[in-house]
XYZ file of C-alpha atoms in Angstrom:
733
model
C 181.404 43.310 80.664
C 183.690 42.737 78.439
C 186.661 42.811 80.260
C 185.478 40.496 82.644
C 184.593 38.361 79.665
C 187.764 38.696 78.647
C 189.288 37.854 81.941
C 187.635 35.151 82.555
C 188.752 33.694 78.803
C 192.389 34.530 79.694
C 191.974 32.223 82.633
C 190.011 29.078 80.761
C 192.810 28.817 78.675
C 195.129 29.035 81.845
C 193.541 26.119 83.294
C 193.731 24.111 79.625
C 196.937 24.831 79.580
C 198.201 23.877 82.545
C 195.902 20.415 82.561
C 197.765 19.462 79.316
C 201.697 20.286 80.205
C 201.067 18.256 83.162
C 201.443 14.640 80.934
C 205.263 16.104 79.964
C 207.652 14.020 82.096
C 210.090 16.639 82.440
C 209.685 19.096 85.029
C 212.022 22.010 82.656
C 209.641 21.085 79.778
C 206.909 22.060 82.429
C 207.745 25.136 83.519
C 208.780 26.399 79.773
C 205.516 25.839 78.491
C 203.499 28.028 81.341
C 206.306 30.282 80.906
C 205.026 31.006 77.375
C 201.266 30.302 78.228
C 201.545 33.251 80.736
C 203.768 35.602 78.636
C 201.171 34.956 75.438
C 197.416 35.527 77.523
C 199.269 38.365 79.450
C 200.314 39.966 76.402
C 197.690 39.484 74.578
C 195.187 40.823 77.171
C 197.198 44.175 76.689
C 197.020 44.085 73.279
C 193.216 44.186 73.460
C 192.963 46.414 76.333
C 195.465 49.414 74.770
C 196.545 51.068 77.689
C 197.754 54.348 77.133
C 200.123 56.822 78.447
C 199.049 60.488 79.650
C 202.102 63.317 79.540
C 201.310 66.434 80.847
C 202.769 69.899 79.835
C 203.325 72.075 82.926
C 204.323 75.808 82.603
C 205.037 77.836 85.466
C 203.603 81.751 85.063
C 203.851 84.872 87.319
C 201.348 85.029 89.983
C 198.924 87.659 90.728
C 198.242 88.366 94.907
C 194.590 89.845 94.628
C 194.286 91.955 98.538
C 190.522 91.351 99.780
C 189.681 94.094 102.504
C 186.549 93.495 105.190
C 183.576 95.639 104.206
C 181.741 94.976 106.988
C 180.447 97.330 109.438
C 182.570 96.406 112.101
C 185.621 97.321 110.309
C 184.551 101.043 111.021
C 184.606 101.236 115.280
C 188.028 101.050 117.355
C 189.683 102.674 114.418
C 189.867 99.563 112.286
C 189.323 101.105 109.544
C 191.848 104.112 109.702
C 194.273 101.077 110.283
C 193.423 99.834 107.140
C 193.501 102.840 105.365
C 196.734 103.957 106.754
C 197.937 100.507 105.449
C 196.890 100.878 102.073
C 198.536 104.545 101.701
C 201.646 103.065 102.894
C 201.776 100.534 100.166
C 200.551 102.551 97.646
C 203.090 102.022 95.166
C 202.995 97.841 95.525
C 199.176 97.933 95.326
C 199.214 99.141 91.184
C 199.441 95.795 89.902
C 197.024 93.914 92.762
C 193.395 93.644 92.553
C 191.165 94.621 95.301
C 188.237 93.265 96.584
C 186.012 94.342 99.228
C 184.246 91.361 100.869
C 181.523 90.443 103.761
C 177.975 91.150 102.037
C 179.029 89.690 98.517
C 182.475 90.152 96.797
C 182.622 93.708 94.716
C 185.583 95.262 92.979
C 186.629 98.181 95.842
C 188.982 101.206 95.748
C 192.021 101.652 98.158
C 191.141 105.115 97.924
C 187.317 105.037 99.056
C 187.232 102.051 101.550
C 184.341 102.685 103.812
C 182.906 99.796 105.485
C 178.916 100.078 105.363
C 178.011 95.867 104.361
C 175.378 94.732 107.129
C 177.062 91.720 106.813
C 180.239 89.571 107.758
C 179.939 86.417 105.630
C 183.601 86.442 105.032
C 185.047 82.882 104.947
C 181.652 82.288 102.016
C 182.731 85.193 100.136
C 186.141 84.157 100.163
C 185.366 81.058 99.406
C 183.897 81.910 96.079
C 186.644 84.095 95.336
C 189.405 81.506 95.522
C 187.200 79.454 93.403
C 187.308 82.151 90.499
C 190.498 83.109 90.767
C 191.766 81.065 88.353
C 190.875 83.258 85.714
C 192.447 85.631 86.663
C 195.610 84.182 87.540
C 195.667 84.663 91.161
C 197.806 82.676 92.835
C 197.851 83.992 96.299
C 195.372 86.721 98.625
C 195.861 88.786 101.536
C 192.796 88.973 103.692
C 192.209 92.147 105.790
C 189.945 91.167 108.605
C 188.732 91.604 112.094
C 187.784 88.208 112.181
C 184.242 88.308 112.421
C 182.220 86.211 110.714
C 178.368 85.783 111.128
C 177.909 82.983 108.650
C 175.895 80.689 110.185
C 177.991 77.407 109.715
C 181.346 78.275 108.223
C 182.875 75.299 106.614
C 186.832 75.408 105.428
C 186.171 72.255 103.084
C 185.761 74.501 100.014
C 188.234 77.021 100.209
C 190.662 74.083 101.508
C 190.297 72.085 98.162
C 190.343 75.759 96.030
C 194.105 75.381 95.847
C 194.779 78.931 96.717
C 197.096 80.352 99.361
C 195.035 82.834 101.715
C 197.439 84.686 104.165
C 195.312 86.676 106.750
C 196.245 90.218 108.466
C 194.259 90.421 111.961
C 192.679 93.910 112.174
C 192.014 94.330 115.992
C 192.084 98.136 116.342
C 192.012 99.996 119.614
C 190.657 98.544 122.914
C 186.807 98.398 122.500
C 184.495 100.197 125.278
C 181.448 98.877 124.284
C 178.059 97.591 126.093
C 175.779 96.094 123.577
C 172.208 94.410 123.526
C 172.775 91.608 121.233
C 169.924 89.545 121.462
C 165.936 89.815 122.450
C 163.331 87.191 121.882
C 159.713 87.974 122.788
C 156.537 86.271 122.200
C 155.418 87.279 118.651
C 151.753 86.599 120.320
C 150.930 88.442 123.139
C 147.378 88.544 124.662
C 145.334 91.694 125.807
C 145.504 92.155 129.708
C 147.798 89.219 129.833
C 151.629 89.106 131.464
C 154.282 88.319 128.984
C 157.706 88.182 128.719
C 160.800 89.627 126.614
C 164.299 87.907 127.023
C 167.157 90.053 126.814
C 171.002 88.653 126.078
C 173.360 91.535 126.900
C 177.395 91.910 127.275
C 180.163 94.589 127.791
C 183.413 94.766 126.825
C 184.403 96.273 130.577
C 185.430 93.280 132.620
C 184.760 95.712 136.190
C 181.467 96.023 134.814
C 179.522 93.142 136.440
C 175.750 94.218 136.111
C 174.016 96.330 133.109
C 170.143 98.334 133.398
C 167.786 96.948 130.950
C 164.536 99.124 130.318
C 161.662 98.388 127.941
C 159.306 101.064 127.126
C 156.452 101.557 125.206
C 155.927 104.855 122.972
C 158.173 106.353 125.035
C 157.006 105.307 128.413
C 159.248 103.303 130.721
C 156.799 99.305 130.766
C 159.502 97.826 132.878
C 163.341 97.210 134.004
C 165.917 94.289 135.155
C 169.080 93.547 136.076
C 171.484 91.382 133.734
C 174.011 90.461 136.066
C 177.534 89.609 134.171
C 179.147 86.811 133.877
C 182.196 87.028 131.708
C 181.241 89.933 130.196
C 177.474 88.546 129.186
C 174.676 87.786 130.454
C 170.265 87.628 130.304
C 167.640 89.224 131.841
C 163.684 89.040 131.546
C 161.190 91.861 130.997
C 157.694 91.818 131.760
C 154.392 93.645 130.144
C 150.847 93.604 130.017
C 149.545 95.017 126.710
C 147.013 97.564 126.915
C 145.460 97.479 123.092
C 145.190 94.920 120.071
C 146.838 94.778 117.254
C 150.456 94.743 116.216
C 152.849 97.495 118.341
C 156.062 97.615 119.019
C 157.893 97.260 122.450
C 161.699 98.989 122.294
C 164.415 97.245 124.893
C 167.832 99.650 125.970
C 170.936 99.834 127.909
C 171.778 102.903 128.811
C 174.867 104.204 127.355
C 178.244 104.996 128.502
C 180.358 107.980 128.402
C 182.696 105.785 126.421
C 180.430 103.510 124.683
C 182.674 102.774 121.249
C 178.950 101.838 119.032
C 175.461 102.930 121.301
C 173.636 102.077 118.143
C 173.909 98.473 119.320
C 172.283 99.814 122.530
C 168.727 99.068 121.745
C 166.254 96.883 119.783
C 162.897 96.998 118.447
C 160.633 93.980 118.887
C 157.064 93.356 117.174
C 154.293 91.754 118.684
C 150.862 90.827 117.446
C 148.168 91.421 120.639
C 145.499 89.263 120.059
C 142.515 88.881 122.977
C 142.266 85.754 124.729
C 138.473 86.279 125.992
C 136.754 89.745 126.939
C 136.454 90.070 130.381
C 133.232 91.531 131.315
C 132.146 93.387 134.490
C 128.153 93.867 134.172
C 126.237 95.210 137.389
C 122.711 95.371 136.639
C 120.461 97.561 139.668
C 117.359 94.761 139.573
C 116.216 92.295 137.661
C 114.274 92.886 134.854
C 113.703 91.724 131.176
C 116.017 93.511 129.845
C 118.675 92.486 132.460
C 117.738 88.826 131.328
C 118.524 89.109 127.961
C 122.076 90.557 128.208
C 123.174 88.501 130.883
C 121.764 86.110 129.062
C 123.980 86.817 125.601
C 127.402 87.591 127.391
C 127.002 83.995 128.785
C 126.545 81.977 125.945
C 129.538 83.436 124.404
C 132.002 81.460 124.982
C 134.948 83.851 124.247
C 133.198 86.095 127.167
C 134.169 86.061 130.912
C 131.946 87.430 132.321
C 131.547 88.654 135.821
C 127.486 89.675 137.013
C 126.088 90.881 139.709
C 122.861 92.283 140.163
C 120.976 94.127 142.920
C 118.056 92.095 144.519
C 117.416 94.631 147.841
C 119.619 97.746 149.522
C 119.642 98.436 153.192
C 116.370 100.839 152.270
C 114.614 97.613 151.474
C 112.034 96.690 154.194
C 112.447 92.696 154.880
C 110.599 90.120 157.120
C 114.127 88.681 158.256
C 117.248 89.437 159.608
C 120.344 89.929 157.113
C 122.183 87.046 158.417
C 119.189 84.609 157.669
C 119.285 85.632 153.501
C 121.129 84.141 151.437
C 122.463 87.021 149.530
C 126.158 88.292 149.219
C 127.029 92.000 149.589
C 127.963 93.969 146.801
C 131.139 93.529 146.849
C 132.512 97.325 145.231
C 135.887 97.539 146.926
C 136.970 94.236 145.399
C 135.902 95.102 141.769
C 136.304 98.542 141.573
C 139.202 98.995 143.661
C 141.305 96.392 143.123
C 140.507 94.394 140.351
C 138.863 97.195 137.857
C 142.045 97.547 135.616
C 141.635 93.697 134.362
C 138.505 94.321 133.067
C 137.650 94.988 129.251
C 134.096 96.141 129.710
C 132.235 97.366 132.490
C 128.935 97.651 131.552
C 126.126 99.793 134.280
C 123.056 98.550 133.244
C 119.958 100.380 135.430
C 121.995 100.848 138.128
C 122.022 103.497 140.846
C 125.376 103.939 142.734
C 123.929 105.746 145.698
C 122.622 103.362 148.171
C 126.069 101.553 147.661
C 128.690 103.713 148.877
C 130.165 104.145 144.951
C 130.733 108.069 144.971
C 134.299 107.585 145.771
C 134.568 104.486 143.064
C 133.281 106.768 140.143
C 136.589 108.770 139.686
C 138.280 105.415 139.588
C 136.049 104.559 136.875
C 136.243 107.943 134.945
C 139.766 107.200 135.050
C 139.791 103.706 133.689
C 137.691 104.703 130.504
C 140.408 107.656 130.387
C 143.407 105.310 130.508
C 141.771 103.526 127.546
C 138.636 101.096 129.257
C 135.361 100.698 127.648
C 132.290 101.420 129.650
C 128.748 100.785 128.322
C 125.577 102.433 130.589
C 122.181 101.246 129.748
C 118.845 103.530 130.713
C 116.042 102.766 133.416
C 115.009 104.048 135.711
C 117.795 103.436 138.164
C 120.064 105.420 135.356
C 121.486 108.303 134.081
C 120.012 111.742 135.713
C 117.420 109.330 137.522
C 120.307 107.701 139.437
C 122.212 110.277 140.246
C 125.246 110.365 137.447
C 124.742 114.289 136.848
C 127.163 116.193 138.165
C 129.441 112.980 139.494
C 132.721 112.251 137.557
C 131.441 109.659 135.157
C 129.108 112.638 133.682
C 132.632 113.538 131.881
C 132.911 110.665 130.288
C 129.455 109.872 128.771
C 128.287 111.180 125.308
C 125.731 112.953 127.226
C 124.763 116.119 129.207
C 122.662 115.181 131.876
C 120.156 117.225 133.677
C 120.518 118.332 137.225
C 116.998 116.982 137.940
C 115.794 113.286 138.863
C 113.071 110.992 139.480
C 109.597 111.143 136.786
C 111.232 114.371 135.690
C 114.183 112.647 134.360
C 112.132 109.981 132.469
C 110.231 110.233 128.962
C 107.395 107.203 128.326
C 105.692 105.715 125.353
C 106.424 103.357 122.857
C 108.351 104.548 119.375
C 110.382 103.103 116.901
C 114.229 104.916 116.516
C 115.294 105.888 113.626
C 119.099 105.990 111.935
C 120.263 109.849 111.441
C 121.166 110.525 108.171
C 124.614 109.600 107.399
C 125.306 107.162 109.667
C 123.681 104.383 107.995
C 127.276 103.071 107.742
C 128.100 101.949 111.394
C 127.946 98.793 111.940
C 126.146 98.995 114.661
C 123.619 100.024 112.669
C 124.226 99.003 109.267
C 123.019 95.401 110.402
C 121.858 94.577 106.627
C 123.742 96.126 104.389
C 122.970 99.833 101.954
C 121.745 102.483 104.122
C 118.136 101.589 102.449
C 117.640 98.028 103.976
C 119.513 99.750 107.262
C 116.071 102.073 107.288
C 113.886 99.374 107.193
C 115.743 96.835 109.529
C 114.595 99.785 111.928
C 111.475 100.489 110.758
C 110.355 96.784 111.274
C 111.588 96.103 114.884
C 109.260 96.413 117.638
C 109.668 99.737 119.424
C 111.217 100.779 122.266
C 109.083 101.644 125.706
C 110.373 104.718 126.902
C 113.862 105.913 126.940
C 116.097 108.610 129.822
C 116.379 112.156 129.354
C 119.331 113.710 128.619
C 120.059 117.753 128.194
C 122.474 117.913 125.833
C 124.874 115.982 123.401
C 128.325 115.849 124.604
C 130.767 117.337 121.822
C 132.413 114.470 119.616
C 129.413 112.058 120.395
C 128.594 109.719 117.610
C 124.412 109.515 117.872
C 123.480 106.599 115.946
C 119.591 106.631 116.775
C 117.150 109.176 117.684
C 113.480 109.352 118.905
C 111.034 110.246 115.786
C 109.380 113.085 117.340
C 111.323 114.417 121.098
C 113.408 116.657 120.433
C 116.057 118.599 122.707
C 115.902 122.670 123.632
C 117.709 123.172 120.230
C 115.735 121.682 118.104
C 117.575 118.353 117.953
C 116.227 114.928 118.160
C 116.189 113.283 121.087
C 119.503 110.944 121.267
C 118.632 106.870 122.250
C 121.562 105.673 121.363
C 124.960 107.125 121.188
C 128.757 106.686 121.092
C 131.637 108.395 122.881
C 135.423 108.495 122.769
C 137.488 109.625 126.209
C 141.088 110.662 126.123
C 142.810 112.654 129.160
C 144.566 116.026 128.965
C 147.847 115.874 127.977
C 148.719 117.313 130.955
C 147.676 114.101 133.064
C 149.242 111.995 131.382
C 146.725 108.551 132.236
C 146.776 107.189 128.144
C 149.222 104.385 128.752
C 152.055 104.462 126.057
C 153.006 108.491 125.552
C 151.790 109.643 122.124
C 148.140 108.512 122.615
C 146.970 106.515 118.967
C 143.365 105.833 118.016
C 143.044 103.066 120.045
C 144.458 104.067 123.321
C 141.131 106.540 123.729
C 138.297 104.954 126.303
C 135.180 103.868 124.402
C 131.348 104.557 125.792
C 128.373 103.527 124.444
C 125.246 105.313 125.737
C 121.547 103.350 125.191
C 119.010 105.366 126.670
C 116.443 103.049 126.725
C 115.912 99.707 128.776
C 113.854 97.793 126.226
C 116.134 96.960 123.717
C 114.927 93.399 124.387
C 112.160 94.130 122.478
C 114.133 93.964 119.184
C 115.185 89.948 120.222
C 111.925 87.943 122.289
C 109.250 90.776 120.721
C 110.074 91.229 117.442
C 110.237 87.568 117.088
C 106.869 87.023 118.261
C 105.107 89.166 116.102
C 106.986 87.782 112.697
C 109.913 89.883 112.782
C 113.288 88.815 112.664
C 114.542 88.014 116.650
C 118.542 88.050 115.833
C 118.766 91.667 115.301
C 119.012 91.718 119.102
C 121.707 89.376 119.717
C 123.508 90.633 115.920
C 123.430 94.857 117.484
C 124.614 93.433 120.468
C 127.487 91.613 118.997
C 128.610 94.302 116.904
C 127.905 96.615 120.322
C 130.746 94.855 122.004
C 132.947 94.125 119.613
C 133.647 97.902 119.173
C 133.623 98.247 122.767
C 136.462 95.943 122.260
C 138.114 97.746 119.811
C 137.727 95.175 117.234
C 139.819 96.144 114.263
C 137.656 94.532 111.536
C 134.973 97.661 112.908
C 137.466 100.525 112.909
C 136.159 103.266 110.285
C 139.661 103.262 109.091
C 142.400 100.613 108.828
C 145.957 100.258 107.772
C 147.887 97.159 106.942
C 151.442 96.077 105.510
C 152.469 92.780 102.986
C 155.203 92.027 105.807
C 155.890 93.411 109.446
C 159.672 92.906 109.061
C 161.567 93.749 105.777
C 165.050 94.285 104.886
C 166.562 98.426 104.791
C 165.308 100.023 101.894
C 163.019 97.422 100.965
C 159.753 98.004 99.178
C 156.602 97.316 101.966
C 153.117 97.109 100.079
C 150.673 99.383 101.772
C 146.482 98.507 101.795
C 143.698 99.820 103.684
C 140.139 101.878 103.555
C 139.637 105.273 104.830
C 136.854 106.649 105.998
C 135.729 109.343 107.996
C 134.005 108.409 111.476
C 130.095 107.767 110.429
C 132.078 105.423 108.443
C 131.586 107.639 105.103
C 133.862 106.515 102.767
C 136.521 108.767 101.616
C 137.476 109.380 97.572
C 139.558 112.294 98.175
C 143.801 111.769 97.920
C 145.384 110.713 102.058
C 148.568 110.350 102.947
C 150.559 107.249 104.194
C 153.279 108.310 106.472
C 156.367 107.046 107.929
C 156.590 107.913 111.488
C 159.280 106.939 113.281
C 159.428 106.039 116.960
C 160.125 109.405 118.118
C 156.770 110.577 116.268
C 158.668 112.445 113.865
C 157.513 111.989 110.014
C 160.691 110.350 107.423
C 160.377 111.489 104.528
C 157.793 112.730 102.105
C 154.033 110.337 102.396
C 152.403 108.636 99.411
C 149.402 109.877 98.474
C 147.096 107.418 97.360
C 143.365 107.917 96.189
C 140.384 105.348 97.549
C 138.295 104.355 95.553
C 134.046 104.873 95.788
C 134.298 102.361 98.907
C 137.269 103.833 100.646
C 139.609 100.978 99.843
C 143.694 101.919 98.297
C 146.477 100.478 97.878
C 150.047 101.749 97.815
C 154.221 101.331 98.072
C 156.848 102.736 99.467
C 160.174 102.270 100.310
C 161.303 101.366 104.302
C 163.849 103.812 105.821
C 167.751 102.169 105.891
C 168.410 102.074 109.576
C 167.202 99.585 111.334
C 164.449 99.339 113.719
C 160.809 100.372 114.186
C 158.861 102.163 112.348
C 154.682 103.645 112.555
C 152.678 103.937 109.468
C 150.300 106.622 109.845
C 146.851 107.198 107.698
C 145.908 111.264 107.230
C 143.570 112.897 105.727
C 143.790 116.205 104.342
C 143.434 118.111 106.931
C 146.516 115.953 108.761
C 144.513 114.083 111.192
C 145.511 110.461 111.566
C 143.192 108.099 111.062
C 144.905 105.160 111.323
C 148.386 103.291 111.809
C 150.235 99.865 111.467
C 153.839 98.854 113.148
C 156.220 97.528 110.942
C 160.224 96.683 112.122
C 163.331 97.436 109.926
C 165.967 94.881 110.178
C 169.009 93.165 109.191
C 168.878 88.720 108.273
C 172.654 89.464 110.989
C 172.736 91.901 113.710
C 176.176 93.091 112.385
C 177.124 95.145 115.561
C 175.378 92.955 118.297
C 179.372 91.767 118.895
C 182.245 93.904 117.625
C 184.833 91.605 119.773
C 187.491 90.951 116.797
C 188.305 87.158 116.493
C 192.015 86.138 114.819
C 190.726 82.783 114.972
C 188.765 82.375 112.076
C 191.807 84.080 109.900
C 194.466 82.021 111.302
C 192.308 78.590 110.367
C 191.705 80.262 106.617
C 195.904 80.390 106.809
C 196.636 77.095 108.283
C 194.001 75.740 105.615
C 195.143 77.055 102.377
C 199.249 76.627 103.789
C 199.544 80.529 104.061
C 200.753 82.750 106.477
C 198.707 84.643 109.140
C 199.608 87.725 110.853
C 198.993 89.300 114.047
C 198.749 92.386 112.910
C 199.213 94.526 109.518
C 202.575 95.478 110.575
C 203.226 91.754 110.329
C 202.829 91.419 107.006
C 205.731 92.019 104.523
C 206.213 93.447 100.979
C 203.615 91.954 99.039
C 206.294 90.812 96.379
C 206.807 87.829 99.240
C 203.658 86.896 99.244
C 202.865 86.057 95.341
C 203.791 82.489 94.439
C 204.043 81.309 90.553
C 201.214 79.299 89.623
C 201.304 75.934 88.181
C 199.155 75.462 85.077
C 199.004 72.520 82.859
C 199.150 73.713 79.166
C 198.408 70.486 77.545
C 197.871 66.765 77.924
C 199.825 64.199 74.924
C 198.079 60.663 74.716
C 200.505 57.245 73.524
C 199.348 53.447 72.895
C 202.428 51.461 73.445
C 201.317 48.283 72.710
C 199.619 49.572 69.059
C 202.696 48.935 66.831
C 204.045 45.892 64.657
C 206.732 44.755 67.214
C 204.131 43.930 69.758
C 202.120 41.909 67.627
C 205.173 40.125 65.800
C 206.235 39.040 69.647
C 202.813 38.021 70.702
C 202.566 35.792 67.820
C 206.291 34.120 68.364
C 205.776 33.356 71.564
C 202.453 31.463 70.896
C 203.701 29.669 67.559
C 207.034 29.164 70.034
C 204.669 26.781 73.055
C 203.194 25.294 69.918
C 206.597 24.133 68.569
C 207.984 22.974 71.386
C 204.642 21.338 72.250
C 204.713 18.999 69.322
C 208.724 18.446 69.607
C 207.757 17.403 72.889
C 204.754 15.029 72.034
C 202.099 17.046 72.950
C 199.383 17.918 70.110
C-alpha cells in the first residue's frame, strides 16, 4: 500500500507539471521543464524506496564423493552381490576417503568389507533423494550408486532429486543371466463361505522365454485342493484356482509353482494367503420316520430361523403299509434316497435322523456314506423314538461306529425304556453350553429340575469311548452301574491310514460331530413346561445351542485362541488372547503353552507359557518369525495335546523377490535428472577421482545502499531547484 500511494503521488505531480508547462509557448522550454520534472520524480522515488545491492562471496571447496550400495535382497541373486564385492575390493585404495551408505530400506552407514544385501524393500529413489538433500552437511558434491535398478516404491518421483543440486552417477549391476520362475502376486477373497466355492487369482512370471506355461497348485494343510495352468505371454500369465472351505474360522491356503533345477530363487515359487471362512446359511437335512409332536416342534424351530436352509422329509407311509388306494392316486413323493445320500450329502452342514428307521427305504448301502461324511468333518444328530437307535436296526451298522453309544443287538420293545423322568446334569458338566442355559452350576441344576418330565427313552449297551454325557436318567443304570445316558455328544475322526479328513494333519475343527438324544419328548421342554407355569424358552434355547455346537460355532468351543492382528511384519510383536478349558468346559488355571508352528507342523522356537485366570482366560505376547509365510498358533495343555489353534501371516509391505529382473531405466533417469553419468556396468566406472567435483559454496553476503548518500540528496535538491528557477524565469510560478 505505501508503494501504491507513493506511485500515485508521483503520477499526480507529473500531471500537474504537464498541465502547467503547456502555457509556455516555446517547445524547447517545455521539454526542458518536463525533463527536469521527470528526473526529479524518479530520483525522489528512488531515494524514498532505497534500493540495495547484494554482493555474495563465492568459494569453491574440494568436493567429496559418497558411495551408495543397493542393500535390498534382490542384490543377493544372480551373482550381483559378488560383482559388487569384487568392485569394492578392486577400488579399495580409492575408497579410503569415500563415505559409504546402504540404501533400499532406509539409509544406513555401511562397511565395504561386510556388504550383505538383506533389506526386504527396494526404495532406492526415495532413499537416494533423502541422502542427496542431506549431502551438503558432509560437503558431498556427487554420489555413485551401485544397483540392479529394481525399485518397489509405489510412486517414485525424480522432482526432489532433480532439485537437490547433487550429481548422482549410477552403475548398473545386472548380474548373470537370471533363470527364475516366480509368483508375483496372489489375490484371494478375504472372506469365504463354508461349503461354497471361492476364488484365488495368481499372477506368475518366468525369465525363460522357452516356457509357455506354468502349473500352479493350491493346497491346504499339505493336501492338494486344486491346480491350474497359467499360459505365459511375454513371460507373464495369470490363472484362477477355486476351492471350497470345509471348516469355519481363519485358515491358510498356499499357492505354489514347481521349482525347476536351475531356478535361481526357489523362495519366490510359493505364497500363502489367509482366508476368513464364515457361514452364509446352515444347510440342514432333516429326516423323520413319522409325524409326531417331537418332529413338528423341531421342524417348526428349524423353519423359523432365517439362517437355516432346511431340507425336511418325514415319512407318511412305506411300502408295507395297507392302503385303500393305488400309489398312483396318492399325492406323495417317493423318498429320494439316491439324490440325498449319494449326490448331495456333502452339501449339508448337518444331517438329523429323527425317529427314523432306514430299512424300509433301501438305505443300507448309504449308511457307509453317512459314516464317511461324519468322519470327513460333517455333523450328525440322531433323536430317539420307537424307530431309532436299536429299535431302528442301527446296531452293528456302519452308522453305529460314529455314535457316542454302543447299541444293544436286540430290537423291538426290549430296546425301549418307558416312564416319565427328570433328566439330571452329571457333576462336572454344568459348564457345557448345551446344558448351562442359565449361568452358574446351581442355576443349571435348578433349571433342569424345573422342566416338564420326559417320557421314555432308547436303551443303550454302553457309552462309547470319548463320548461326553450331558444328561442322565435319575434312576436307571447300565450294566456297569453308570446312569443311563439321555443326551450325549461325540467327535469322530478316521484312522490316519484312511485319509478321510480334509486338509492333511487334522485340527480340532476337522473332527465330525455327533449328537445323540435318546428320547422323542424334548418338545416337553417347550409347550408342556410353559403350560405348567415354567419357562417355555428352554426348548428353543437348547436346540439353538445344539445346532451351533454341531455347526462348530467358535464361541461354543471349550478353548479358543485369537490374535490382535491376522497379518504382521517379520519379527513383529503379536498379542495372543484366549480361553483354556478342558472338554467338559471346566476352566484350566494351570500354565499352558502357546506354540508357533510352521505349515509342516514343526514347532518354531520356545513356546510362551501363560497362566489362565479363574475363568480360564489368558493374554500373552510373542515375536512372529522372520521368514515370510503362514504360521499357526497352537494352544497346548501340560500333556502336549492341542486344544485350539489360530493362523496368522507374516508378510512384507512389498515382495522384494517377486520380480528380480534388473532394470536400468530408473538408474539412467536418476543420472539424467542430476546431470551425471550413467554406467551400464561396473567395468565402465572410471577412477573415482574423476567423479569428484568442486562444490560451490556461498561464504557470505554484503548489502549496500548506493542512494543513501549526500551527493544523491544534493542532486535531488538541485533538480527541483533548477526547475523552480527556470519556471520563474520563463514566466511561470
